[in-house]
PDB file of C-alpha atoms and ligand atoms in Angstrom:
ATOM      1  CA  UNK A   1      77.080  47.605  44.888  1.00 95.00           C
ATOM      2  CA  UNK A   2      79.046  50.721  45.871  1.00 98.00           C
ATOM      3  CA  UNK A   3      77.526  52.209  49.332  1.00 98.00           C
ATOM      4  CA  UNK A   4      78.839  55.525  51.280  1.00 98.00           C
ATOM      5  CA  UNK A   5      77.721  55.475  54.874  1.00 98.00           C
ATOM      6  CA  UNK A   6      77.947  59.125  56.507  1.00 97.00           C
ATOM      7  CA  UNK A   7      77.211  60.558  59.611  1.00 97.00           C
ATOM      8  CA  UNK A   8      79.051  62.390  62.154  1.00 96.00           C
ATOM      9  CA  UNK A   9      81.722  60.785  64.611  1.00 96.00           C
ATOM     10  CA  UNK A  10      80.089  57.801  66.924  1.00 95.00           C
ATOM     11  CA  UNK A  11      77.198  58.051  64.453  1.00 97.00           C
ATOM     12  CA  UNK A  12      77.552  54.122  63.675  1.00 96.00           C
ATOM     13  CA  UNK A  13      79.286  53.980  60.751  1.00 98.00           C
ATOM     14  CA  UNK A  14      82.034  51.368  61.356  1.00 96.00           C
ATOM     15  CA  UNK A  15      79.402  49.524  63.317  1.00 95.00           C
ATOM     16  CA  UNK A  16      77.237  49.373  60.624  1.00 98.00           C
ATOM     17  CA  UNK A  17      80.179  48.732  58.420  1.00 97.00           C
ATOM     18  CA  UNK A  18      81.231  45.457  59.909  1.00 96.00           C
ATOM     19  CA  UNK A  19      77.644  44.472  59.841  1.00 96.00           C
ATOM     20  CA  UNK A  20      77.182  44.643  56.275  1.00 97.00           C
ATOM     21  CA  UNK A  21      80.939  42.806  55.504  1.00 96.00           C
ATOM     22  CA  UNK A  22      79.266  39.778  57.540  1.00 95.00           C
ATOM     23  CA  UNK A  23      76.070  39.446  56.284  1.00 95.00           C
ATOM     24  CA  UNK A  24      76.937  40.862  52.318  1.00 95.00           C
ATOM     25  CA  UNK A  25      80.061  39.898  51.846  1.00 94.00           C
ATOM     26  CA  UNK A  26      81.049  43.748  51.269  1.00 96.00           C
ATOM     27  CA  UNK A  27      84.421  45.312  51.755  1.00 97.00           C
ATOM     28  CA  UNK A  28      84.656  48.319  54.458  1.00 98.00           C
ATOM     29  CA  UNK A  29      86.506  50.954  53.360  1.00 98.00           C
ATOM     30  CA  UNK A  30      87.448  52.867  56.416  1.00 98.00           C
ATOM     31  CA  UNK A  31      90.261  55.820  55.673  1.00 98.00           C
ATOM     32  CA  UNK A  32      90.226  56.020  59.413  1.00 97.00           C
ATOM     33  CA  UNK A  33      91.443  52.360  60.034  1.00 96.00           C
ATOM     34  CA  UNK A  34      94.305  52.744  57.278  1.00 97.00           C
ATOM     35  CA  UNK A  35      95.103  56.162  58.638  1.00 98.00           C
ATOM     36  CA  UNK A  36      95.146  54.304  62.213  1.00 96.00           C
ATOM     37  CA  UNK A  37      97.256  51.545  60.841  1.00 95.00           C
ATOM     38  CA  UNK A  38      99.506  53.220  59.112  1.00 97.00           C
ATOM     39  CA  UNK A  39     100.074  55.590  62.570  1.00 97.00           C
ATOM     40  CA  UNK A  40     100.986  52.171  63.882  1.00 95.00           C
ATOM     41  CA  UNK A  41     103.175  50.841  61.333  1.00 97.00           C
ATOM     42  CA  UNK A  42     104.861  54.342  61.661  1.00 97.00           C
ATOM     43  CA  UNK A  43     105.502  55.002  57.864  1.00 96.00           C
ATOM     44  CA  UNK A  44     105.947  58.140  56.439  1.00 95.00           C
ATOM     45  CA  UNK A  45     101.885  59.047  56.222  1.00 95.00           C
ATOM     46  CA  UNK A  46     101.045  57.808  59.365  1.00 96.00           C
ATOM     47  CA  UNK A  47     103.982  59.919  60.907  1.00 96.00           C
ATOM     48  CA  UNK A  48     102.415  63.009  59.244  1.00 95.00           C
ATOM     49  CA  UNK A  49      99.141  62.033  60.038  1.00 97.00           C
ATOM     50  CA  UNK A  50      99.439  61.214  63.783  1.00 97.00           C
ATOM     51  CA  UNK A  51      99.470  65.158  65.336  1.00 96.00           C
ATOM     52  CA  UNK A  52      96.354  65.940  63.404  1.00 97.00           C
ATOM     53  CA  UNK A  53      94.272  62.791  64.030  1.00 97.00           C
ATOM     54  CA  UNK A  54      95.065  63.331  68.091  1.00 96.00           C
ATOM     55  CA  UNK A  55      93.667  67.334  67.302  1.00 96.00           C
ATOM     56  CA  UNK A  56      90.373  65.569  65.773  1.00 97.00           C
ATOM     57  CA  UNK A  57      91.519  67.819  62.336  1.00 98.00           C
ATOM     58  CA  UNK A  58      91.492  66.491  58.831  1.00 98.00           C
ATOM     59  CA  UNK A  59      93.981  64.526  56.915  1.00 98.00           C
ATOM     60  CA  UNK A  60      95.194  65.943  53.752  1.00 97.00           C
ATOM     61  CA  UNK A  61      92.696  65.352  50.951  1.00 98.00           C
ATOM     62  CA  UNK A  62      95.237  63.828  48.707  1.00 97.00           C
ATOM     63  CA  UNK A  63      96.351  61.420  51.084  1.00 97.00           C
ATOM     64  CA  UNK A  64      93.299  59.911  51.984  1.00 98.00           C
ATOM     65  CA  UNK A  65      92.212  59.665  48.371  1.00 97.00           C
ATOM     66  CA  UNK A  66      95.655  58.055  47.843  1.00 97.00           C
ATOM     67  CA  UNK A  67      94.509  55.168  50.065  1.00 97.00           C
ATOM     68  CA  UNK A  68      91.353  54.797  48.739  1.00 97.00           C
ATOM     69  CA  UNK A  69      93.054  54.567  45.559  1.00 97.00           C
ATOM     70  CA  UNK A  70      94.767  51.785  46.298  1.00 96.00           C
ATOM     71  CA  UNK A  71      92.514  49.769  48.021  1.00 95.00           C
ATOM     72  CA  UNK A  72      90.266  49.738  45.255  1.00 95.00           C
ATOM     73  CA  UNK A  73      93.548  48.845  42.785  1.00 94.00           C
ATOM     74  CA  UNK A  74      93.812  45.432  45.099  1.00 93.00           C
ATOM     75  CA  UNK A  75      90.075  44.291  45.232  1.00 95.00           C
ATOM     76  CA  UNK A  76      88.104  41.967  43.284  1.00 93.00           C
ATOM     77  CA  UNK A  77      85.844  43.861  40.354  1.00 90.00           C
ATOM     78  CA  UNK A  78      82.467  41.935  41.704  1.00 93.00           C
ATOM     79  CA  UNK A  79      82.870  42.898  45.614  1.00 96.00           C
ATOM     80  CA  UNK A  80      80.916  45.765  46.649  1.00 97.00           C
ATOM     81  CA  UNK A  81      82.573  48.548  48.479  1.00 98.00           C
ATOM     82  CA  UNK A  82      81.421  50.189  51.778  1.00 98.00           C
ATOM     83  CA  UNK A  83      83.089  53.924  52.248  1.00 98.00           C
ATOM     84  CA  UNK A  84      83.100  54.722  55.749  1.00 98.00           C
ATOM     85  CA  UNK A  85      84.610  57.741  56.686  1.00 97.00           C
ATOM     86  CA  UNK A  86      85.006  59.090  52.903  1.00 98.00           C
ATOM     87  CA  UNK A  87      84.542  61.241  51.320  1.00 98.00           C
ATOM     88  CA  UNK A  88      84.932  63.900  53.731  1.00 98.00           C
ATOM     89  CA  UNK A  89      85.308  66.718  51.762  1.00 98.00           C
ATOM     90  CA  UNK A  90      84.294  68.436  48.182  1.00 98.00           C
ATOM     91  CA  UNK A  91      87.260  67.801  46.817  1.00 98.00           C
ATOM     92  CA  UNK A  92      87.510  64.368  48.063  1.00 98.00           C
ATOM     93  CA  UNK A  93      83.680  63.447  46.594  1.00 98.00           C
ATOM     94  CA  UNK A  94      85.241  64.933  43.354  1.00 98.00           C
ATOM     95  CA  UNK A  95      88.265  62.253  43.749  1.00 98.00           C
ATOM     96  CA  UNK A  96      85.890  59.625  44.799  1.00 98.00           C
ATOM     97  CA  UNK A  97      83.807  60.056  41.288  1.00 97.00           C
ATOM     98  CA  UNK A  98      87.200  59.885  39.171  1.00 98.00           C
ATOM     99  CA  UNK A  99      88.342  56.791  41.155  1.00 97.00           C
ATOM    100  CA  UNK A 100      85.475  54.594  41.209  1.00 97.00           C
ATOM    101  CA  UNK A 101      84.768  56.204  37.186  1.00 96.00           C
ATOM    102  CA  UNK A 102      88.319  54.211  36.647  1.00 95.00           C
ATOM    103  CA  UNK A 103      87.351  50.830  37.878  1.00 93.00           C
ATOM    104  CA  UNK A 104      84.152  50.952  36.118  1.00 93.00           C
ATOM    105  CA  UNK A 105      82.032  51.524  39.190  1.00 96.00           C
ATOM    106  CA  UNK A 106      79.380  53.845  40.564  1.00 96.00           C
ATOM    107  CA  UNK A 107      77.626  54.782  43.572  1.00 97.00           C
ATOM    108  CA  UNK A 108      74.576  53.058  44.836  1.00 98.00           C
ATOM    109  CA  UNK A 109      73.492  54.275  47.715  1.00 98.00           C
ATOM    110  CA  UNK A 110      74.684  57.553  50.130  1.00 98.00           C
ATOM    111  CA  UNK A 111      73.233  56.465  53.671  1.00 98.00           C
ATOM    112  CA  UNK A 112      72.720  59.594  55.629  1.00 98.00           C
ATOM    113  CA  UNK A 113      73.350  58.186  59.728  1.00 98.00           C
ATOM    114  CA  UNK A 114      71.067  61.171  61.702  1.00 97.00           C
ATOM    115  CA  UNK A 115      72.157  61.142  64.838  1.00 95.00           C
ATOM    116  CA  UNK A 116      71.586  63.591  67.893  1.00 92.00           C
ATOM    117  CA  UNK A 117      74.969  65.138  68.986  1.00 87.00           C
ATOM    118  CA  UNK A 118      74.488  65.149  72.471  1.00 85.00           C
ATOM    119  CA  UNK A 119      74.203  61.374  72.211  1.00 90.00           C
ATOM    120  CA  UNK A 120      77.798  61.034  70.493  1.00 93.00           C
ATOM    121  CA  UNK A 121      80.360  62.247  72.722  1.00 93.00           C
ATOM    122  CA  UNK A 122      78.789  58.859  75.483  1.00 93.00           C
ATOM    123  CA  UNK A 123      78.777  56.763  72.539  1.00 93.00           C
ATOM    124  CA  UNK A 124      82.225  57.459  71.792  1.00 95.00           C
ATOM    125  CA  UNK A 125      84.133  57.420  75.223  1.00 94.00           C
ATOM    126  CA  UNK A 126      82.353  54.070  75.708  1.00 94.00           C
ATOM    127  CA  UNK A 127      84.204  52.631  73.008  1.00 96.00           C
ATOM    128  CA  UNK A 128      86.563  49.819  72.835  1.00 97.00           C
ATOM    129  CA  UNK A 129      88.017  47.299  70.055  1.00 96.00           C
ATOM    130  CA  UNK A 130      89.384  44.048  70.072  1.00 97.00           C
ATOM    131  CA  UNK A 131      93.399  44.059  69.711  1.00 96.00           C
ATOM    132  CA  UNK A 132      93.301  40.976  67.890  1.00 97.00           C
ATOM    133  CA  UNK A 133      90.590  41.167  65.116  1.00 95.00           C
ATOM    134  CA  UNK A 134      89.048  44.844  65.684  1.00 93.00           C
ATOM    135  CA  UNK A 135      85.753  43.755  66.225  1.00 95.00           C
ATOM    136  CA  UNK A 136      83.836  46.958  68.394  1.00 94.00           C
ATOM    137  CA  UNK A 137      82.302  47.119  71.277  1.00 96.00           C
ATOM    138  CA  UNK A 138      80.761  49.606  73.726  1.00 95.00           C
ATOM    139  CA  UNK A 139      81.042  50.042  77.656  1.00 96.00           C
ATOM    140  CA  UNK A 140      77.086  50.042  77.872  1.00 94.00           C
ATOM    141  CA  UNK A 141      75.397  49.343  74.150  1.00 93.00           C
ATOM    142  CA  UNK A 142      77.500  46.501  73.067  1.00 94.00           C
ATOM    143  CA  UNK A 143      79.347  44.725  75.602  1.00 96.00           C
ATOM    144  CA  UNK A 144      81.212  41.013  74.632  1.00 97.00           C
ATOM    145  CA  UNK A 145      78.428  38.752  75.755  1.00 98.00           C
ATOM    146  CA  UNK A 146      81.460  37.145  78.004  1.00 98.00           C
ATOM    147  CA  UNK A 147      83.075  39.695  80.094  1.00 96.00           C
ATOM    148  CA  UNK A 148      86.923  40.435  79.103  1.00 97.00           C
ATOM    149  CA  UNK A 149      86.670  37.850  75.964  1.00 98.00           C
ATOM    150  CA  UNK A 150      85.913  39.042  72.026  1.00 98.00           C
ATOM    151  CA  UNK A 151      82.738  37.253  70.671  1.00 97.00           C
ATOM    152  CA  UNK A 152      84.767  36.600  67.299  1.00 97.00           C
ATOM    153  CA  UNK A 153      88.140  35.591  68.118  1.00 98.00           C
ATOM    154  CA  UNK A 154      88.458  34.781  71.862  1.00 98.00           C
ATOM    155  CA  UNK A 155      90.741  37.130  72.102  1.00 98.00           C
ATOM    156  CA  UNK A 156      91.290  39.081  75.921  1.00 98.00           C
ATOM    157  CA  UNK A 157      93.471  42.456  74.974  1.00 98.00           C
ATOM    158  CA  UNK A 158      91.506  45.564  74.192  1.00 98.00           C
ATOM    159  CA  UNK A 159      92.093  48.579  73.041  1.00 96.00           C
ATOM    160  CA  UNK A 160      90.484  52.476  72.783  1.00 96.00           C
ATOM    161  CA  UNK A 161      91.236  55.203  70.445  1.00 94.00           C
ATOM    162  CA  UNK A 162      93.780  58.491  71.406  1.00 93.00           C
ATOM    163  CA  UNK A 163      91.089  59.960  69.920  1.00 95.00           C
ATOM    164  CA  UNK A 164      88.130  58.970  71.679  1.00 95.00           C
ATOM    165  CA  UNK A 165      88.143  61.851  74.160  1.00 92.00           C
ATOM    166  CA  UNK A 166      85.696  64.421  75.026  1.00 91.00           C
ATOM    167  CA  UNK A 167      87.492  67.686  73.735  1.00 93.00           C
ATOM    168  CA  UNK A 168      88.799  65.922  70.700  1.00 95.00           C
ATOM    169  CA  UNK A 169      85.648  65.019  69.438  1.00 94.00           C
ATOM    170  CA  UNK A 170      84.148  67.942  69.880  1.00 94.00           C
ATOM    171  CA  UNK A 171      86.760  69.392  67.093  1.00 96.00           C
ATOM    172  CA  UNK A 172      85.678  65.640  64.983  1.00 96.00           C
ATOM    173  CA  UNK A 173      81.870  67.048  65.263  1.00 96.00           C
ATOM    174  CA  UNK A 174      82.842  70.910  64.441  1.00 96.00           C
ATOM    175  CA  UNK A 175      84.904  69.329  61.574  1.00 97.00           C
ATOM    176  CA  UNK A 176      82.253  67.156  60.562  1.00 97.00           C
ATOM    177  CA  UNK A 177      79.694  69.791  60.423  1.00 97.00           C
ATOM    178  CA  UNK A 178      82.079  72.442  58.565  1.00 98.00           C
ATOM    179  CA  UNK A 179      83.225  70.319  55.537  1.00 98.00           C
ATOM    180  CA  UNK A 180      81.584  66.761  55.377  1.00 98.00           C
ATOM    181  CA  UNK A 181      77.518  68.102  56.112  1.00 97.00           C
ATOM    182  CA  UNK A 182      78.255  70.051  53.008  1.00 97.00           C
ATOM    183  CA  UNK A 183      78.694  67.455  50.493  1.00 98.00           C
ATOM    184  CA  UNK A 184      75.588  65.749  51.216  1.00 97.00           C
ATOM    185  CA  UNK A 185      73.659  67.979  48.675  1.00 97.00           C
ATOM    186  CA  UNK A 186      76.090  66.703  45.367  1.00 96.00           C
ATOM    187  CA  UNK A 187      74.880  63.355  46.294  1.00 98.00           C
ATOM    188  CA  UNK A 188      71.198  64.249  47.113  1.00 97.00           C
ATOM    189  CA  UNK A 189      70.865  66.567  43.536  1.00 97.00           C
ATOM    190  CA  UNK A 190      71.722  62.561  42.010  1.00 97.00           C
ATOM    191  CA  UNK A 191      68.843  61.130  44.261  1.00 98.00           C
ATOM    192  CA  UNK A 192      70.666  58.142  45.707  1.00 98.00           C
ATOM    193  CA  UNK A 193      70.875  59.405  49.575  1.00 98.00           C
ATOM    194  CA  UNK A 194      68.279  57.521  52.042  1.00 98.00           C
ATOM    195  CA  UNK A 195      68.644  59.287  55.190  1.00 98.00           C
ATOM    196  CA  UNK A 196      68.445  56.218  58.579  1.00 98.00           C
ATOM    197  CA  UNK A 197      67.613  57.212  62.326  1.00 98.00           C
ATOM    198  CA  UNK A 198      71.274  56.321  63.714  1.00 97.00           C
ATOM    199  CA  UNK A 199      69.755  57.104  67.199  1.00 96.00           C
ATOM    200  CA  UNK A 200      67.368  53.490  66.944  1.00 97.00           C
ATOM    201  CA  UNK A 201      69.206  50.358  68.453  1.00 95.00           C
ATOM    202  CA  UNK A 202      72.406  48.904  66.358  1.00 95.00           C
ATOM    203  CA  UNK A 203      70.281  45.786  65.079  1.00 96.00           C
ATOM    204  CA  UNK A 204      67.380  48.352  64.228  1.00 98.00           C
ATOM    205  CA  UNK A 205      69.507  50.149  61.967  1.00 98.00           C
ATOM    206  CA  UNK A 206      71.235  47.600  60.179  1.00 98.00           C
ATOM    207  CA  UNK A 207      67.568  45.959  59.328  1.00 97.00           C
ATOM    208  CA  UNK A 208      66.754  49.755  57.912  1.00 98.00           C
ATOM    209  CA  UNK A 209      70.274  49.620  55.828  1.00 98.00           C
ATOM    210  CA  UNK A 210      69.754  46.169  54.801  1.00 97.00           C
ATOM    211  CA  UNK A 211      66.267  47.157  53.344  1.00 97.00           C
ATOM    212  CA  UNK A 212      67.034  49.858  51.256  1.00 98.00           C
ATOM    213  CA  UNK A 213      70.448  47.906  49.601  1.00 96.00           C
ATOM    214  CA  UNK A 214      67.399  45.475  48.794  1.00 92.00           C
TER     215      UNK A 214
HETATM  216  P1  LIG B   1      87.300  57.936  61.694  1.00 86.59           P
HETATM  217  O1  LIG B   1      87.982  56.726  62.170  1.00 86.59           O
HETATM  218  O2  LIG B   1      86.518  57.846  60.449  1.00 86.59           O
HETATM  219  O3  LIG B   1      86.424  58.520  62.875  1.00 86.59           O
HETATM  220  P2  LIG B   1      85.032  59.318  62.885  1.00 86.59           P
HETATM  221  O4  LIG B   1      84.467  59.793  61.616  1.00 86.59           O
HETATM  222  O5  LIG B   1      85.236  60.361  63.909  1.00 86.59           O
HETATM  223  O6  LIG B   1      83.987  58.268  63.217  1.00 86.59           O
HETATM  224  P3  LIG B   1      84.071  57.197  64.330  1.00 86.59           P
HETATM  225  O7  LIG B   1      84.876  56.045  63.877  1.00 86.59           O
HETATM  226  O8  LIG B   1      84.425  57.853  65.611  1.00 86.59           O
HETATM  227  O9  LIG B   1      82.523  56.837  64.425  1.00 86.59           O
HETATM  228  P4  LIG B   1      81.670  55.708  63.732  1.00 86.59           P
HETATM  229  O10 LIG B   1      80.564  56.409  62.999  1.00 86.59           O
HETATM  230  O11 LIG B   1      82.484  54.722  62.977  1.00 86.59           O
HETATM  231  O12 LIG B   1      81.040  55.050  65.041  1.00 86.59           O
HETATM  232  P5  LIG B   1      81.117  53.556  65.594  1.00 86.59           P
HETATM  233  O13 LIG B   1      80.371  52.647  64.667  1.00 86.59           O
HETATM  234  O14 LIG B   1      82.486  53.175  65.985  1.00 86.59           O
HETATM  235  O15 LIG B   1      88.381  59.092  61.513  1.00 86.59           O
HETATM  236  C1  LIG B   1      89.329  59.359  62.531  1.00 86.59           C
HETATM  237  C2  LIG B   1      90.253  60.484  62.092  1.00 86.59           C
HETATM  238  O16 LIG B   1      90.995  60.071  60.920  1.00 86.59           O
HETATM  239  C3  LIG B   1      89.571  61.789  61.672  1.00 86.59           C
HETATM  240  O17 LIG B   1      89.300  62.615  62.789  1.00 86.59           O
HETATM  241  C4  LIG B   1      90.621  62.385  60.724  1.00 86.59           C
HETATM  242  O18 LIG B   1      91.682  62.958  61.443  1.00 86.59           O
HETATM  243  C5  LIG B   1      91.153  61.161  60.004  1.00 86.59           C
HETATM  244  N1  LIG B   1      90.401  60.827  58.783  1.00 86.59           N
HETATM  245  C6  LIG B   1      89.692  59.683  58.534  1.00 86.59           C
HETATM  246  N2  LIG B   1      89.129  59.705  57.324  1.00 86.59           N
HETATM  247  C7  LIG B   1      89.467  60.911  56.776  1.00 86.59           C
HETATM  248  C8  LIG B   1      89.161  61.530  55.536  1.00 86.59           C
HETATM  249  N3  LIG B   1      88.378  60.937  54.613  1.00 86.59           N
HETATM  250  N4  LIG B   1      89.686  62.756  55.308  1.00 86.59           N
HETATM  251  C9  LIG B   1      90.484  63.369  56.210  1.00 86.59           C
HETATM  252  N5  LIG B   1      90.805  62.842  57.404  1.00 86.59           N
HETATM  253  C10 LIG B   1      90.305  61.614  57.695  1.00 86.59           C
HETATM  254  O19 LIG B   1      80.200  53.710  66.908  1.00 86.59           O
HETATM  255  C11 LIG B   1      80.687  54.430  68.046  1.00 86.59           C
HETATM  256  C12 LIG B   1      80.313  53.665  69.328  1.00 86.59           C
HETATM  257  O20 LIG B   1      78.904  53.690  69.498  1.00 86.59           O
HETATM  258  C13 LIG B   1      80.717  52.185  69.318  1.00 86.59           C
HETATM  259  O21 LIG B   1      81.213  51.838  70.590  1.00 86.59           O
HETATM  260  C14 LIG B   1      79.416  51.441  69.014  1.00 86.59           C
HETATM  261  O22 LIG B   1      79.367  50.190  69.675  1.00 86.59           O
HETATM  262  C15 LIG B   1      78.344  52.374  69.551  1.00 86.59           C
HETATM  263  N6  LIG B   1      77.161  52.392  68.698  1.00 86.59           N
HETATM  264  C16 LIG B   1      77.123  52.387  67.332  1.00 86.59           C
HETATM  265  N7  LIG B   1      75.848  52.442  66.882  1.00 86.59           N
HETATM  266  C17 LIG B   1      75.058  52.478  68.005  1.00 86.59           C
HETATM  267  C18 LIG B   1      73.639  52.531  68.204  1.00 86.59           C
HETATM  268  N8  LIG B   1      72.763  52.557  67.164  1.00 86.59           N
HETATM  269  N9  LIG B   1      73.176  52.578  69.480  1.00 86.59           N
HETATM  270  C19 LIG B   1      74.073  52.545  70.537  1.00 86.59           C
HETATM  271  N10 LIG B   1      75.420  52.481  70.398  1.00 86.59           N
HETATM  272  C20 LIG B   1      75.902  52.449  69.156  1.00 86.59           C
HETATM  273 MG1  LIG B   2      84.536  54.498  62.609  1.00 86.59          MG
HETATM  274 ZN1  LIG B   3      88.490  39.706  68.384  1.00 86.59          ZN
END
């Protein structure tokens, strides 16, 4: 099973993400994490990408495909991908279709996270991962049920995004709505996009993702 999840910024996609790779045994596919660790590991596209991550802009189309590329080269034919954050563009849904046409795969589901805006820019300064294993966690909506220590790995350093600011995702939302809302009709003209109420509590929608994969 291929699945795209899309929605705008703090619309629960890497939530919902991590959700499904537990209880499916799915891969996440996040261009934002590999953009994030490559920014890290400072190599050449992370030190191009950096400047317009922090502005909330868009990566180059070619580089994010690039990634998503080569994730797909290293994983096991019978594992099911999750796309979260991509495609983000036309172009890139067009790359996505010659990609997954190349490893013999095709797209499931589009899962359409509607979400009111207002409601984002909270859920998104709230936000914190563990250093350690990643795992996310919010201020008010999804605190580690011990206070300081990650649920998963015990793990007491954590960390929040350069990103996760007020006026930068306000430019994440503008971008959002300028080129990702737009490819949601290619996918709805093939009738595979289910649209979920991302506003409903995290367990909520997982238990409306889980029943229309089923
Ligand atoms: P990316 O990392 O993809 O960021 P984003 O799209 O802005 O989305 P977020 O990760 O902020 O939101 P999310 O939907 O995953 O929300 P989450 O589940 O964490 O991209 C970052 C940047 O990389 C881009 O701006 C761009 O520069 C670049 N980039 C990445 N991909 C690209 C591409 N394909 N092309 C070009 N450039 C690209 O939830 C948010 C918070 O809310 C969490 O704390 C969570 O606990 C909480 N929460 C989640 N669900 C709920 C709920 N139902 N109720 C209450 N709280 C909730
Ligand atoms: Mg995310
Ligand atoms: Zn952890």
């Amino acid at each position: 099973m291929n699945i795209i999840l899309l929605g705008p910024p703090g619309a629960g996609k890497g939530t919902q993400s991590q959700r499904l790779v537990d209880r499916r045994g799915m891969r996440q596919l996040s261009t934002g994490d590999m953009l994030r660790a490559a920014v890290k590991a400072q190599t050449p596209i992370g030190q191009r990408a950096k400047a317009v991550m922090d502005a909330g802009e868009l990566v180059s189309d070619e580089i994010v495909s690039a990634l998503i590329s080569a994730e797909l080269e290293a994983m096991d034919e019978d594992t099911g991908a999750i796309f979260d954050g991509y495609p983000r563009t036309a172009v890139q849904a067009a790359a996505l279709d010659e990609i997954l046409a190349k490893h013999g795969r095709s797209l499931d589901h589009v899962i359409e996270l509607e979400v009111n805006e207002d409601a984002l820019v909270e859920r998104i300064v709230g936000r914190f991962s563990c250093a350690n294993c990643g795992k996310g966690y919010h201020d008010i909506f999804e605190r580690p049920k011990v206070e300081g220590v990650c649920d998963v790995c015990g793990a007491t350093e954590f960390k929040r995004r350069p990103d996760d600011n007020e006026e930068t995702v306000r430019t994440r939302m503008a971008e959002y709505r300028a080129k990702t809302a737009p490819i949601l009709p290619i996918y709805d003209a093939q009738g595979i996009v289910s649209r979920v109420d991302g506003m409903a509590d995290i367990e909520a929608v997982t238990d409306r993702i889980e029943a229309i994969l089923s």
